[in-house]
Amino acid sequence: MKFWNPTYECMSREEMTRVQTERLINTVKKIYHNVPFYRDKMQKKGIEPGDIKSIDDLKNLPFTYKQDLRDTYPYGLFAVPLSEIVRIHASSGTTGRQTVVGYTRRDLDTWSEVMARTLTSAGGSKESFIQVAYGYGLFTGGLGTHYGAERIGASVIPISGGNTKRQLQIMKDFGTTLLACTPSYALYLAEEMEEAGIKKEDLKLKSGVFGAEPWSTNMRNEIEERLGIMAIDIYGLSEIIGPGVATECPCKCGLHIQEDHFIPEIIDPVTEEVLPPGTKGELVFSTVTKEGLPLIRYRTRDISSLNYEVCECGRTLVRMSKVTGRSDDMLIIRGVNVFPSQIESVLLEIGETAPHYLLIVDRIENLDSLEVWVEMTPNLFSDEVKRIEDIERKIRKEIESTLGINAKVKLVEPKSIERSEGKAKRVIDKRKL
Amino acid sequence: MLVKQISVFLENKSGRLAEVTKILGENEINISALSIADTTDFGILRLIVNNPEKAEAALKDNGFTVSCTSVIAIGVSDQPGGLSVALDILDKESIGIEYMYAFVGRPGDEAYVILRVEEPDRAIEVLTKKDIKVLSSSAVYEL
């Protein structure tokens, strides 16, 4: 099967605009009447739901920022009574700063639908064995993919992340045909597979959907070569729905956005002006079918561009280019969103003074690594090695418990981290993406 | 009787030790004893010098992280079992040793040991009582 839902995936532009317009008008009405936050924002801009007559009016609506979700933590932007919410997910972050998202039963249905389209696009079908190696839990990757895989009737292997040996064993013994995980983990699996003496010919693997972190074309080639599969880039973020917002098709020339559910715009992150198709800028989404947490003009901070040409695969859905960067300082390390400020607050809690630190992100043997350099201060220093090692351990543990990632902590001499006038350089990203 | 020891935080990169000794030399500070505790990423240089206050200030002025710790110095006979007598006393008194390092005195018949212990004052008391030679700070600084 080529398409999961050709009615929408191959809809004419005219028809799509009509669908989007109708859904946008409904969504705006709903948020205006049910979410005080949006009502205030719209009133401040002097807009009433009646002013939104078509998707051309989208540009007049206020933006939603990640900070808005934090400020209204946990449920402030939900548009339905909490009794209607059947699922809650959350993104990583220090306590109180994480973003919480809620789904109604229909939202889960929408999510399954867009993930069904995604998996179908990657060659998945009811004959497939889909190994979901994304983490299950509050992170949307695991369960989102799981529901989509069930929707298309595939045999789902909900192995979750980690335990590489077992992943390989199961992949081989259960006859996995489609793998879902982060691209760096896919490469890691390939490596371990070679180590374990498993050949790609021993596997039934045909394709994989890889997302949750940026990856390069070189990395795709390597995954395809070493695993002997077609590697498909998928895009999503929990605020919009999770995985399933956009996916590549076998043409691999841009990611089709499920735009009957999520209307994209590209804006200039500084002037906030909408940019024409083909121009690079910040990707902004408005959800037009979500009930639990509908978001209007959500600023993703991801840099991309839009292409409205009809794709060779037959899909008419607009394509976004591979995300090439961020308009803020967020890092994605092993699929986890990391803001340097989170590390800073961990360090502030441990030491007594504002620390000088540097984050060094690298990709070693295809796995992201994070090294945190912290300048030694008289407060932290001791003449005993074990005391200093205790401090390193404490910082590492705190980072792990607040961010959920392992970091190597290295204490360095005072003033050895470069000072710059104005904005401090906090991050060195050595990954070639 | 407590001796002041200077500890310096050093990253494991070339030239750092030379930098410390250069600063001390320029300030006419003489080193009587030293030891380095090293890990993969960093080292702690511990120094006994003739003028600890001046050394601390000079190193801090040059941007090093420095701390000053009280240690004790004992003299033991430079022959088999010499050190064992002293350590045995501390063990019987349950005084833990964080670390120690030894150096040989100028005449050559006596070895000196720097001890970093949990309870330095009590350590001095029990060692002196058992006739172990505990060096005064001024004696150590002049070595």
XYZ file of C-alpha atoms in Angstrom, chain A residues 376-378 381-386 388-389 392 408 410-414 416, chain B residues 7-11 16 37 39 41-42 44 46 63 65 67 69 98-99 116:
38
model
C 37.107 24.917 39.686
C 36.310 27.455 42.373
C 37.810 27.817 45.874
C 38.346 22.720 45.757
C 39.807 20.315 48.256
C 43.243 18.802 48.750
C 41.672 15.352 48.601
C 41.014 13.601 45.313
C 37.953 11.781 46.578
C 36.752 16.448 44.086
C 35.579 13.228 42.519
C 32.073 15.532 39.793
C 30.888 13.453 31.566
C 35.282 17.616 33.890
C 36.565 20.170 36.375
C 38.929 22.631 34.764
C 41.190 25.382 36.034
C 39.707 28.807 36.732
C 40.436 28.372 31.389
C 47.367 22.366 47.471
C 46.985 23.475 43.877
C 44.369 22.308 41.369
C 45.942 21.395 38.054
C 44.347 20.263 34.875
C 51.001 23.431 34.236
C 47.682 13.025 43.314
C 43.391 11.274 38.027
C 41.514 14.674 34.085
C 43.126 16.578 36.900
C 46.294 17.995 42.956
C 50.619 19.362 47.333
C 44.804 32.472 38.749
C 42.878 27.503 42.711
C 43.903 25.788 49.343
C 45.609 22.486 54.731
C 43.859 10.578 54.135
C 47.188 10.514 52.341
C 47.287 14.261 56.299
